[in-house]
Every structure is written in C-alpha cells, then in structure tokens.
PDB file of C-alpha atoms in Angstrom:
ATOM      1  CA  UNK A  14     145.172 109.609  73.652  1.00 80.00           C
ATOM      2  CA  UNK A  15     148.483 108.114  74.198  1.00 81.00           C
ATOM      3  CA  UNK A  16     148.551 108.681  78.182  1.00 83.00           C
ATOM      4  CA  UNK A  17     144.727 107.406  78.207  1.00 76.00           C
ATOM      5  CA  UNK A  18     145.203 104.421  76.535  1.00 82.00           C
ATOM      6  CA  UNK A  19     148.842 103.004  79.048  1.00 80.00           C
ATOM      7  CA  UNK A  20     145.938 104.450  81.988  1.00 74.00           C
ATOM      8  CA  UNK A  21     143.568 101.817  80.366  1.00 72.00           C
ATOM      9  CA  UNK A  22     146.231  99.280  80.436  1.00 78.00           C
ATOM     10  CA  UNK A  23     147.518  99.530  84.226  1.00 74.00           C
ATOM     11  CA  UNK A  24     144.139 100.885  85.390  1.00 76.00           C
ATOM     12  CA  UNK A  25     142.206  98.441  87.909  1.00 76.00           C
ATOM     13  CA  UNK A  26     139.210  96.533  85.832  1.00 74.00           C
ATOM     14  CA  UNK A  27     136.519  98.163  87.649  1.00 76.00           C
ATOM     15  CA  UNK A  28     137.725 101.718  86.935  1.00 81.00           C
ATOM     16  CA  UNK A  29     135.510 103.680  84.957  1.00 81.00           C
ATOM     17  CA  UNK A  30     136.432 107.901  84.406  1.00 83.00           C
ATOM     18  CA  UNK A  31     139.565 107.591  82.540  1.00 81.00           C
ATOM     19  CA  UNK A  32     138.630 104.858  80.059  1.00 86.00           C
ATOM     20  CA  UNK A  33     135.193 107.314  79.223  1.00 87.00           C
ATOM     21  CA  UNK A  34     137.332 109.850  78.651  1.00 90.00           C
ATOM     22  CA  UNK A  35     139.254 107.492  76.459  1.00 89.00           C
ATOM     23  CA  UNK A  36     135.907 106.701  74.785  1.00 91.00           C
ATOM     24  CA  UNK A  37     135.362 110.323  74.307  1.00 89.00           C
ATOM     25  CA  UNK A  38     138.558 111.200  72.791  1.00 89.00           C
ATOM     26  CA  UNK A  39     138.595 107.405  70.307  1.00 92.00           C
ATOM     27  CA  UNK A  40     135.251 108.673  68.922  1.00 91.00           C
ATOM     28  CA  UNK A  41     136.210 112.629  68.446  1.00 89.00           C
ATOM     29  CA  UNK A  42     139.102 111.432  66.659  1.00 90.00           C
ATOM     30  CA  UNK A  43     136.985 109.308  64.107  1.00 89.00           C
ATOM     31  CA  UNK A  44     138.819 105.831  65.656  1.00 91.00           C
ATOM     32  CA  UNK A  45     135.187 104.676  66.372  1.00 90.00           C
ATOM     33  CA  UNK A  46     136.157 100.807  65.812  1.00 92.00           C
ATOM     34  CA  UNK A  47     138.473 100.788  68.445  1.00 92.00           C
ATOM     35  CA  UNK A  48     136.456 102.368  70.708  1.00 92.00           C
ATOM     36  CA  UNK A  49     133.715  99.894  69.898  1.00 93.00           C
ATOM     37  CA  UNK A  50     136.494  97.310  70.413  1.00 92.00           C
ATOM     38  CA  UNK A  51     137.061  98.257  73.846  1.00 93.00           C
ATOM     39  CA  UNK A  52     133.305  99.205  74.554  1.00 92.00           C
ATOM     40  CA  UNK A  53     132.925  96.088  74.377  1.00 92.00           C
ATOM     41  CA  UNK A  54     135.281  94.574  77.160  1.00 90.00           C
ATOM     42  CA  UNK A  55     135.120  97.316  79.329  1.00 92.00           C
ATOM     43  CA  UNK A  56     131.014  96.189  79.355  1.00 91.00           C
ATOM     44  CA  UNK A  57     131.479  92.480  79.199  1.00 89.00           C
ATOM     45  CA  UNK A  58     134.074  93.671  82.822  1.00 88.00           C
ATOM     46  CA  UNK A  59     131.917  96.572  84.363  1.00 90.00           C
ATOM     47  CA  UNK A  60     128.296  94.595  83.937  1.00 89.00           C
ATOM     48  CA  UNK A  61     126.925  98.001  84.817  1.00 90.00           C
ATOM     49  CA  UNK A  62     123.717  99.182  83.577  1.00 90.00           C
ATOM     50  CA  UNK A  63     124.661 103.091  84.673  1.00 91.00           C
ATOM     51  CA  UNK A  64     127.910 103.204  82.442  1.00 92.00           C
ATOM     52  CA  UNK A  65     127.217 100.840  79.686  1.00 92.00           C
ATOM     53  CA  UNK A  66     124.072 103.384  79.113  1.00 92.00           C
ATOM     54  CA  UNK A  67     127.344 105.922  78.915  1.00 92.00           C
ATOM     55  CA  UNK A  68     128.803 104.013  76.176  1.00 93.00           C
ATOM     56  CA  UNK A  69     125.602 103.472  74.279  1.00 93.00           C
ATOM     57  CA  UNK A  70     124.599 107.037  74.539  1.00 92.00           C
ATOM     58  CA  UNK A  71     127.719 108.610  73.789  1.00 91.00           C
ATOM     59  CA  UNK A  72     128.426 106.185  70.305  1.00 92.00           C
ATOM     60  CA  UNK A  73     124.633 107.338  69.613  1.00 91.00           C
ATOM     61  CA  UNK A  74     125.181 110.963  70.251  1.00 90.00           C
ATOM     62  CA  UNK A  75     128.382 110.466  67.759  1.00 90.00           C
ATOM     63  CA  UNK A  76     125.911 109.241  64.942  1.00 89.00           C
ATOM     64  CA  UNK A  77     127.569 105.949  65.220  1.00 90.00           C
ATOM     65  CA  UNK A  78     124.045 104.318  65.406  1.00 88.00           C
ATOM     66  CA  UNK A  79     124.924 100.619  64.314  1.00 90.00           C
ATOM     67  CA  UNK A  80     127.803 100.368  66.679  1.00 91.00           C
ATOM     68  CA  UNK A  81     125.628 101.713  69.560  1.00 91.00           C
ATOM     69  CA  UNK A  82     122.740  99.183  68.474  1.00 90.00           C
ATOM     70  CA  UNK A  83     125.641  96.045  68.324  1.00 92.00           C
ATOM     71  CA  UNK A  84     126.937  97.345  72.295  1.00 92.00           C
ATOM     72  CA  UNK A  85     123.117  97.216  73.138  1.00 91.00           C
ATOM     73  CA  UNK A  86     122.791  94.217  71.988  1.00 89.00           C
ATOM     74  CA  UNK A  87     126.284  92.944  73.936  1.00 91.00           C
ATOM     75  CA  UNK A  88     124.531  94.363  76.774  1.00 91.00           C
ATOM     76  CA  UNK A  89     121.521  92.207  76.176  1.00 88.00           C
ATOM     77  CA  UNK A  90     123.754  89.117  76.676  1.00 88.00           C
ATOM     78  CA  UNK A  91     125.884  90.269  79.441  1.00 89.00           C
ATOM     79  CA  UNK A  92     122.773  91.648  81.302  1.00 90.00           C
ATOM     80  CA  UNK A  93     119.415  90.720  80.505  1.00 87.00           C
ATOM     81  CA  UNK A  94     117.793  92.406  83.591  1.00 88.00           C
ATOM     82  CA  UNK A  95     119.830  95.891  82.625  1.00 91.00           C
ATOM     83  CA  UNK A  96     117.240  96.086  79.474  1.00 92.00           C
ATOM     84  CA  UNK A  97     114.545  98.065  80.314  1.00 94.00           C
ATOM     85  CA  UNK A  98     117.177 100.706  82.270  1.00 93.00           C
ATOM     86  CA  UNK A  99     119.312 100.726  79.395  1.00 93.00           C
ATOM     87  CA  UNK A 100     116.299 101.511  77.096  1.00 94.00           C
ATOM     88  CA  UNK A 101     114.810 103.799  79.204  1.00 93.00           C
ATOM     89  CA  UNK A 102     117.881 105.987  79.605  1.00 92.00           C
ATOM     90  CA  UNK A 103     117.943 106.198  75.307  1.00 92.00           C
ATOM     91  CA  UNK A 104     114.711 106.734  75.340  1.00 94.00           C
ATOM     92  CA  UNK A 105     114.517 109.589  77.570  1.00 93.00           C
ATOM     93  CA  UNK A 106     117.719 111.093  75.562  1.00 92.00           C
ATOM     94  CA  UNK A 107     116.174 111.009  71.960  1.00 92.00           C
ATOM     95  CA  UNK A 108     117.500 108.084  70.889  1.00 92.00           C
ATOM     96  CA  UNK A 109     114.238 105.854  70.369  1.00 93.00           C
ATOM     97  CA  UNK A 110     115.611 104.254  67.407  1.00 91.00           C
ATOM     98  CA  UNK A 111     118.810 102.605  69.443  1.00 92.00           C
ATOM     99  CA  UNK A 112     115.753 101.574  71.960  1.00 93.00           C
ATOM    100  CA  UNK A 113     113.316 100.263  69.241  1.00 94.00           C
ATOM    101  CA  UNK A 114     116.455  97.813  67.953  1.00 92.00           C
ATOM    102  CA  UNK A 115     117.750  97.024  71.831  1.00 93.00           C
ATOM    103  CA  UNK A 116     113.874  95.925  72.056  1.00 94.00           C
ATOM    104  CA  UNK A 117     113.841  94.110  68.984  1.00 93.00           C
ATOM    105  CA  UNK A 118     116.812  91.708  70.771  1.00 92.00           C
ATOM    106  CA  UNK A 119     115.665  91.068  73.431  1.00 93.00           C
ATOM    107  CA  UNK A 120     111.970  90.220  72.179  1.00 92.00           C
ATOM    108  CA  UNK A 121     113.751  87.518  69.869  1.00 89.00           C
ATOM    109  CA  UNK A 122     115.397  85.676  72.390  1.00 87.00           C
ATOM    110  CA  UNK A 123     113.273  85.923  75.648  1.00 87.00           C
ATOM    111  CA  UNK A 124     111.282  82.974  74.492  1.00 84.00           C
ATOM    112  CA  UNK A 125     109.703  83.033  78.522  1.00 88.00           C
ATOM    113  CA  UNK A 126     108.924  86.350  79.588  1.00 91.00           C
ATOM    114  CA  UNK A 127     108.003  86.748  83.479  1.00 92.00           C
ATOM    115  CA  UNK A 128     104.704  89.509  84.110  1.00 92.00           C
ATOM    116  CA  UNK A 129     106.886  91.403  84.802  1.00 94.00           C
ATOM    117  CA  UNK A 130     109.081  91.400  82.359  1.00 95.00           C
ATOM    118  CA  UNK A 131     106.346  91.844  79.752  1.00 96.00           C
ATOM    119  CA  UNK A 132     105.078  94.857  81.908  1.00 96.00           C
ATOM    120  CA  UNK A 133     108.416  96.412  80.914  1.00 96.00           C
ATOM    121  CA  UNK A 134     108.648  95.760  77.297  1.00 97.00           C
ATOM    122  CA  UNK A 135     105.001  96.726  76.771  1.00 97.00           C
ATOM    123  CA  UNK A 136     106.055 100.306  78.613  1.00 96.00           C
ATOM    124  CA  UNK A 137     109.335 100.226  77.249  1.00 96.00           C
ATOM    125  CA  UNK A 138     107.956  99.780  73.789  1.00 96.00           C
ATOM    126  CA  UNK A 139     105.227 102.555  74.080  1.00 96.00           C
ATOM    127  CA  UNK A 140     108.051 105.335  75.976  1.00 96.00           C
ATOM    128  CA  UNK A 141     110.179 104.446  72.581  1.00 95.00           C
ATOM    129  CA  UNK A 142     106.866 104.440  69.990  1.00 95.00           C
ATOM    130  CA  UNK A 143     107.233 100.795  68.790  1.00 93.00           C
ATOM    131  CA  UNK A 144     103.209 100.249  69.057  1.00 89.00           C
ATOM    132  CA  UNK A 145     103.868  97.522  66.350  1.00 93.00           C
ATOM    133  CA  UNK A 146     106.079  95.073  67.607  1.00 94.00           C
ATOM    134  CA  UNK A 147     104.818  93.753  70.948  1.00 96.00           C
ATOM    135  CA  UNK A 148     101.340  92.872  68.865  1.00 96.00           C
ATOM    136  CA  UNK A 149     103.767  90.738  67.309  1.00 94.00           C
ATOM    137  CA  UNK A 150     105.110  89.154  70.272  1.00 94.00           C
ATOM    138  CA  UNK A 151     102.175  88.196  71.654  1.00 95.00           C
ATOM    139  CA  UNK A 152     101.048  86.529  67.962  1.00 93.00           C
ATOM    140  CA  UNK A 153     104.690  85.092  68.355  1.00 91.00           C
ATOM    141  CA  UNK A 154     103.670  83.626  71.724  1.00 92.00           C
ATOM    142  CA  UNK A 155     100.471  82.217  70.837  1.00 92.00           C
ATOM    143  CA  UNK A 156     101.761  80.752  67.547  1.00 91.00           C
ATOM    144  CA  UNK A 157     104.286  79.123  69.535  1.00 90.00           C
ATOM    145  CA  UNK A 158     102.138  77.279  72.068  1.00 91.00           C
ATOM    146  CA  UNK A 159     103.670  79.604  74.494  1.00 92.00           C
ATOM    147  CA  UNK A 160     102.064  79.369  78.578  1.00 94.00           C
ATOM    148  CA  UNK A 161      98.472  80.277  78.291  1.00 96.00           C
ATOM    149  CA  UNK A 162      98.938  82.852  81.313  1.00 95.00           C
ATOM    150  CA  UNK A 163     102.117  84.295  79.345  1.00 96.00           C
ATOM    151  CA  UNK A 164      99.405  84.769  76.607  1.00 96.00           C
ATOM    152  CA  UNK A 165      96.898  86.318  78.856  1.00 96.00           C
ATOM    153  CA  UNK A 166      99.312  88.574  80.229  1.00 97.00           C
ATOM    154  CA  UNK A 167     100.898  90.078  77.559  1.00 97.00           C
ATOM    155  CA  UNK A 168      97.411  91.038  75.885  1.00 97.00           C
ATOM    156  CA  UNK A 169      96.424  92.251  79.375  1.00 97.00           C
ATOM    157  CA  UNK A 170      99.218  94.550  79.254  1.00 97.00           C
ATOM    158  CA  UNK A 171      98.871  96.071  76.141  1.00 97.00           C
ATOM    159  CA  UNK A 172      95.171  96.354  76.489  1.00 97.00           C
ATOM    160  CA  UNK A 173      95.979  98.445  79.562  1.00 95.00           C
ATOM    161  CA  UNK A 174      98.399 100.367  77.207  1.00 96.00           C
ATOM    162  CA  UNK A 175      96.587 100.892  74.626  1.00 96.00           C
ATOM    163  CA  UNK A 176      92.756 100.093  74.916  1.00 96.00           C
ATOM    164  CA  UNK A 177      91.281  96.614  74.954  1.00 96.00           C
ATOM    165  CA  UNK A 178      89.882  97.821  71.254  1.00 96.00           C
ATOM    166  CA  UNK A 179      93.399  97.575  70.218  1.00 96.00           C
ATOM    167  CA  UNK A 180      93.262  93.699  70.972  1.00 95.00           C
ATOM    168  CA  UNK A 181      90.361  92.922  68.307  1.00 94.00           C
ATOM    169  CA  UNK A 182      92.729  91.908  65.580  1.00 93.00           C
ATOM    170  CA  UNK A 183      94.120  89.246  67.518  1.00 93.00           C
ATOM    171  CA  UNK A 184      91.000  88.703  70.024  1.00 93.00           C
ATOM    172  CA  UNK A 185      90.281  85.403  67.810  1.00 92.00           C
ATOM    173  CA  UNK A 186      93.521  83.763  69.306  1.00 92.00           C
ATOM    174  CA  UNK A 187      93.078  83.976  72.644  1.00 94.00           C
ATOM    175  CA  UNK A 188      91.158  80.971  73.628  1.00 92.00           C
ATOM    176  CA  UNK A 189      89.097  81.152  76.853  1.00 89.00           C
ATOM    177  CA  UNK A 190      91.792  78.699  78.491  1.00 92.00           C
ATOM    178  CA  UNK A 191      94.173  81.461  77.770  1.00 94.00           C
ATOM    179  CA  UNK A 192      91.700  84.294  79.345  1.00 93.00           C
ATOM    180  CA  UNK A 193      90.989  82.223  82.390  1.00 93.00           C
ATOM    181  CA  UNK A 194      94.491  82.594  83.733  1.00 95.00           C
ATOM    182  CA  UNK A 195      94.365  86.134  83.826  1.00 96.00           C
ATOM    183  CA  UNK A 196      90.428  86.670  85.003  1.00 96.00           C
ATOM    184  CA  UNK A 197      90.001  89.810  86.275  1.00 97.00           C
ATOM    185  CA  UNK A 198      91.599  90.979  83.141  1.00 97.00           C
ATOM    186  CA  UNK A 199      89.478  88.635  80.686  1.00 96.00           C
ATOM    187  CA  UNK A 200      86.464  89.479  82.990  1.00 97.00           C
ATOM    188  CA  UNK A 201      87.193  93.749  82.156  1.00 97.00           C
ATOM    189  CA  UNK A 202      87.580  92.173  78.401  1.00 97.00           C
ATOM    190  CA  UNK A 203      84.195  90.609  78.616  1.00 96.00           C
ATOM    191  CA  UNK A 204      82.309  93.385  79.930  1.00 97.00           C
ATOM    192  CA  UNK A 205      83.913  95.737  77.042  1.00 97.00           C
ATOM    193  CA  UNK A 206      82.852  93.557  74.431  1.00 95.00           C
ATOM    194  CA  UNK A 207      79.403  92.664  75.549  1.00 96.00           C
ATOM    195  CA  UNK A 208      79.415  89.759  77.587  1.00 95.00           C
ATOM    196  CA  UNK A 209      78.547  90.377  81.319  1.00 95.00           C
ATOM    197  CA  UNK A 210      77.853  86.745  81.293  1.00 95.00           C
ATOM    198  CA  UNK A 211      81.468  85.156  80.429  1.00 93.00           C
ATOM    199  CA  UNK A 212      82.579  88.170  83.007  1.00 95.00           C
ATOM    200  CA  UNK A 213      80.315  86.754  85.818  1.00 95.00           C
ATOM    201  CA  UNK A 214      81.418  83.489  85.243  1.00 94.00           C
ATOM    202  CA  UNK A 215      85.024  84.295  85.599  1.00 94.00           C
ATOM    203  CA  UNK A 216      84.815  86.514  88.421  1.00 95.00           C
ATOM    204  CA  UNK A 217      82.862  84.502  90.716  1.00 93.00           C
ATOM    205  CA  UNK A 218      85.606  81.248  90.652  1.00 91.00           C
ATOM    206  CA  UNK A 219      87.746  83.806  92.708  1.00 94.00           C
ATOM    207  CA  UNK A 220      88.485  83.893  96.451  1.00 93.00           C
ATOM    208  CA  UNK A 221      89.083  87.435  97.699  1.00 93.00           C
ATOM    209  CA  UNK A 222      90.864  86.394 100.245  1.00 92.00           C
ATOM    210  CA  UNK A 223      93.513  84.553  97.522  1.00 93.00           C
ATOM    211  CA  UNK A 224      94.066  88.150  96.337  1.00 95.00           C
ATOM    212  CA  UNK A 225      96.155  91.144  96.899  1.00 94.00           C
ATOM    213  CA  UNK A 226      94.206  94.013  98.367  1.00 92.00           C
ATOM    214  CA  UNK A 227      94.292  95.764  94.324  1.00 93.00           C
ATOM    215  CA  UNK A 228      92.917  92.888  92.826  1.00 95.00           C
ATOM    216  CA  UNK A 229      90.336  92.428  95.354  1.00 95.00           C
ATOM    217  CA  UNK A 230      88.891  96.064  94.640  1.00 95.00           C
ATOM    218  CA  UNK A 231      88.856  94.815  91.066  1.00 96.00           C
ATOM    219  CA  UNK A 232      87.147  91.728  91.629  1.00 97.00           C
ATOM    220  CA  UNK A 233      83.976  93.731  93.573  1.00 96.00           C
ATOM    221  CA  UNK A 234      83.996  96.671  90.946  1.00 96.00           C
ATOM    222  CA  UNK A 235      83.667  93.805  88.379  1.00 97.00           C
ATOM    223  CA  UNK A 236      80.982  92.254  90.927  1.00 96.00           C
ATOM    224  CA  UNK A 237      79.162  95.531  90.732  1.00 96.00           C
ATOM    225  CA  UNK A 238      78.925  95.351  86.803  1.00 96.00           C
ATOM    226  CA  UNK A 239      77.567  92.129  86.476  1.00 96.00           C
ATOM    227  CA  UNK A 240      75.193  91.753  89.292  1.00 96.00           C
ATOM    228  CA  UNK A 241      72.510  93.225  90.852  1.00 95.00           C
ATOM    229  CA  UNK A 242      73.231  95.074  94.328  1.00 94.00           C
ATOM    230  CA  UNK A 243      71.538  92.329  96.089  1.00 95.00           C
ATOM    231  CA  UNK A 244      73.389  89.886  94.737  1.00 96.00           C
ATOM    232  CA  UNK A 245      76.327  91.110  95.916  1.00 95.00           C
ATOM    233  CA  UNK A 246      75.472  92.269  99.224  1.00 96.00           C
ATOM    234  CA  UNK A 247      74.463  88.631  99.860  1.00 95.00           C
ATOM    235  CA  UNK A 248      78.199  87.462  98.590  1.00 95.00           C
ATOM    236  CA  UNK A 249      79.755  89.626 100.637  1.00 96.00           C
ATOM    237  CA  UNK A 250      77.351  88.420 103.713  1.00 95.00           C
ATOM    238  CA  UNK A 251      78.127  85.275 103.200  1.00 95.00           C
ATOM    239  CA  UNK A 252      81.951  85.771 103.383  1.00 95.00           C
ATOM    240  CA  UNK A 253      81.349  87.176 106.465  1.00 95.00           C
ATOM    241  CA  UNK A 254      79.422  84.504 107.651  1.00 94.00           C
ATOM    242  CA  UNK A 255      82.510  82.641 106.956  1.00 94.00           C
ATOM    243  CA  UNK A 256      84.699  84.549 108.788  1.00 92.00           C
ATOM    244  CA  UNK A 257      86.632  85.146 105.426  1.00 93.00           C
ATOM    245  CA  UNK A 258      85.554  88.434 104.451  1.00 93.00           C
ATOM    246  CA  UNK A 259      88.459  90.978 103.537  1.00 92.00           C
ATOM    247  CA  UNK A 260      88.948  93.623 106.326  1.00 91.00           C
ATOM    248  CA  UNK A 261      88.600  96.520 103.568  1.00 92.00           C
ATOM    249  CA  UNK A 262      85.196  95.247 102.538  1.00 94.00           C
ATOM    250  CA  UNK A 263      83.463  95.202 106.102  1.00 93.00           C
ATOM    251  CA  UNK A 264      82.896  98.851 106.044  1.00 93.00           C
ATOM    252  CA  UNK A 265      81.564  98.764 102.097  1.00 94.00           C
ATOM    253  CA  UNK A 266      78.964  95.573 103.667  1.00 94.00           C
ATOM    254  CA  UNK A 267      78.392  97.882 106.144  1.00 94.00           C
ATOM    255  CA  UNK A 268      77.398 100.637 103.883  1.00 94.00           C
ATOM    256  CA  UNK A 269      75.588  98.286 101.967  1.00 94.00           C
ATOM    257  CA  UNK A 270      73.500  96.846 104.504  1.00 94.00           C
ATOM    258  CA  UNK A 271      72.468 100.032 105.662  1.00 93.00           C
ATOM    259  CA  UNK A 272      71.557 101.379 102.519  1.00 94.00           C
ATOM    260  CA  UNK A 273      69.896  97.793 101.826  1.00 94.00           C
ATOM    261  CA  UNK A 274      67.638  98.019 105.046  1.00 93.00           C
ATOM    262  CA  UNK A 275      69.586  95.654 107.015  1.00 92.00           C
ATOM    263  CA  UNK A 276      69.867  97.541 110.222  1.00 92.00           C
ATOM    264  CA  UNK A 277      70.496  94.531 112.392  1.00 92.00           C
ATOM    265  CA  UNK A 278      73.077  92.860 109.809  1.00 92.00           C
ATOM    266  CA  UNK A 279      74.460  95.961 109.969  1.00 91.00           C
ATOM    267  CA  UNK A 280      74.972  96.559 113.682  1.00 92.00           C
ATOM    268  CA  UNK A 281      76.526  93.157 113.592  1.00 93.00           C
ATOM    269  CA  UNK A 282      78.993  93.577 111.351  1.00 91.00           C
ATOM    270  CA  UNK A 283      79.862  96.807 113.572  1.00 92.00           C
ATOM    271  CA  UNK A 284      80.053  95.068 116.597  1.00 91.00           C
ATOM    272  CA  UNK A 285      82.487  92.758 115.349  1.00 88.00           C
ATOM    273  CA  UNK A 286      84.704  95.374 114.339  1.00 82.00           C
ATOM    274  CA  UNK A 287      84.829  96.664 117.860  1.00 74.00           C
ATOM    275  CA  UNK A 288      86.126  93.798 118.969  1.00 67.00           C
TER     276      UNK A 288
END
C-alpha cells in the first residue's frame, strides 16, 4: 500500500493500472473512505466512462453500496453523456440497485431531456427493472409545462417498452397538442384505443417525403389501417403525379395498381423507373 500510494503521487494524471490496484488494495484493507476520497479525483481527472465503471463496480462488488451510489452520482456531474454506459455496465454485472439510484440522479436534474436521451433512460430503466420511475418522469414533465414533443416522446417510448396499455393511467394528460408532435406515434395510440378517425387525421398532415425512410413505412402501414385500399392507392398516385413520391413506394403503387386493375397506370409508373 505504501509503494502504491508515492506511485499515485508521482504517477502522470492520466495513469490508470496502478492507482486500481491501489483501489483494490484501500478497499481489501477496510480503508474504504480513502479510497472513496481518491475515487473521486482520480474520476473528476480521468472523465472516463470505461474506468470510472471500474471504480463503481469494484466499491459495489465490496458491498460498499452508498459510496458506489455517491461516485455514480460524481460521475453524473462530471459526465452526463457517460450515464447510460455507466448504468449499463452495473446493470449487466448484477448491480441494478447502484443503476436504479445512478437513474434516479440523473432523472432529477435533466430537466430537458433530448429523444434520445429519453430513449436511453426508458431502456436503461427497463435493463435495471425500475418500471416505476420513468411513469413518473413523464407526470414530472407534464406537471411542469415541460415541451409538448418532450411529452409525446417520452410516453412514445415507454409505450414501445411496455405496451401503449401501460399509458392509460396517465393517457388523460396528454393533450392532443402534446400527441400531435409525435404523430405517427399518437396515430398507433389512436388506432389501439379505438379511434381510426383522430389516427387519419394525424397521419394525413404528413409529407413522406419530410420523413426518414422508417417513418415513411410507418406512415403507409398506418395509411393501410385507416383507409380503404382505394384511398390510398389514389394518395400514393397522386404523389406520383407530383413527382414527390418516395422511391421505395413506386414498386408497392406498382403492386397496387396492378392488383387494382390499373394496367396502364401501372405500365407508367414502370416506365418511369426505367428511365
């Protein structure tokens, strides 16, 4: 311990083997606040997800669980984007309750989640079994006055998580502003609770050609639910009319037309393919 601890001292501040071995041998030798006490700098100098996980892990694996939880919360400060990495290396190592309180953090003080970011937590929070807590969030959000697309997207992503029957408690609260930021999501909602109507209306205010090639399946497999075939093989007609049909839908109006009786339409739309 002696030699470890003058390495630590004269060692470069990136350096990262002999000060985990010094971690190693602080917490074998029950001198756990020290090595909390130096956890902490080492992270606050490293601002690495890979070893701060180390330290985390390791205090955990010593039954030290409150002094892991206070360096995942250090690590929450020092680096907010390391989160979900962090989490999902205690997660994967049986340490769900560290995860569940590193979670807890950072759900308290994101007050403006990106997508993406609530993508993660919703994940996160399922890989660790906190099914409670990100119901909360979102009530947090919409109590809050929080972005109506923030709203929309965090129900959208635990609806995909765990069933859009799982959203009923808080359904009431999401106004249709809220839903119409998110509408292929609100428009799936609809249909699952009845209302083809609400999910025509908010499916034909879209442009395909304003979305990414996933959302634009969506958007005609919602099309498909809602209206009748003809109806939709005249939509799609008309786009191509336009000249602003998708390229991965000629060969579905193609399909369509034939099936349809539209031979000449059809041969058309196969001509100008072989262009």
């Amino acid at each position: 311990e002696r030699w470890l601890e003058r390495a630590n001292q004269i060692a470069p501040p990136n350096d990262s083997s002999g000060r985990l071995l010094l971690f190693d041998v602080l917490v074998q030798r029950g001198r756990a606040a020290v090595a909390f006490r130096l956890a902490r700098h080492w992270i606050s100098e490293w601002r690495s997800a890979y070893l701060s996980a180390k330290l985390i892990l390791r205090m955990a694996q010593a039954g030290l669980d409150a002094e892991a939880a206070a360096l995942a919360q250090l690590c929450l400060d020092v680096m907010p984007d390391a989160t979900f990495d962090i989490v999902g290396v205690l997660t994967s190592r049986g340490h769900a309750t560290v995860s569940q309180q590193m979670l807890a953090h950072w759900s308290a003080r994101t007050a403006k989640p990106s997508g993406d970011q609530l993508r993660s937590y919703v994940y996160a929070s399922v890989q660790a079994g906190d099914s409670q807590r990100p119901f909360l969030k979102l009530a947090q959000l919409v109590r809050n006055g929080a972005a109506p697309v923030m709203q929309a997207r965090l129900a959208e992503e635990l609806a995909y998580a765990y069933g859009f029957a799982a959203l009923a408690p808080l359904r009431s609260l999401l106004s249709t502003d809220v839903l119409a930021t998110r509408p292929l999501f609100s428009a799936e909602l609809a249909i699952f609770e009845g209302s083809p109507h609400l999910a025509r209306w908010l499916v034909i205010k879209l442009d395909p050609t304003n979305l990414s090639p996933e959302e634009r399946l969506a958007w005609l497999m919602i099309l498909r639910k809602v209206e009748p075939r003809r109806e939709v093989f005249d939509r799609l007609a008309r786009l191509w009319v336009d000249k602003r049909l998708p390229l991965e839908f000629q060969r579905i109006l193609m399909d369509e037309a034939r099936q349809l009786g539209e031979v000449r339409f059809h041969d058309a739309v196969w001509a100008s393919m072989s262009q």
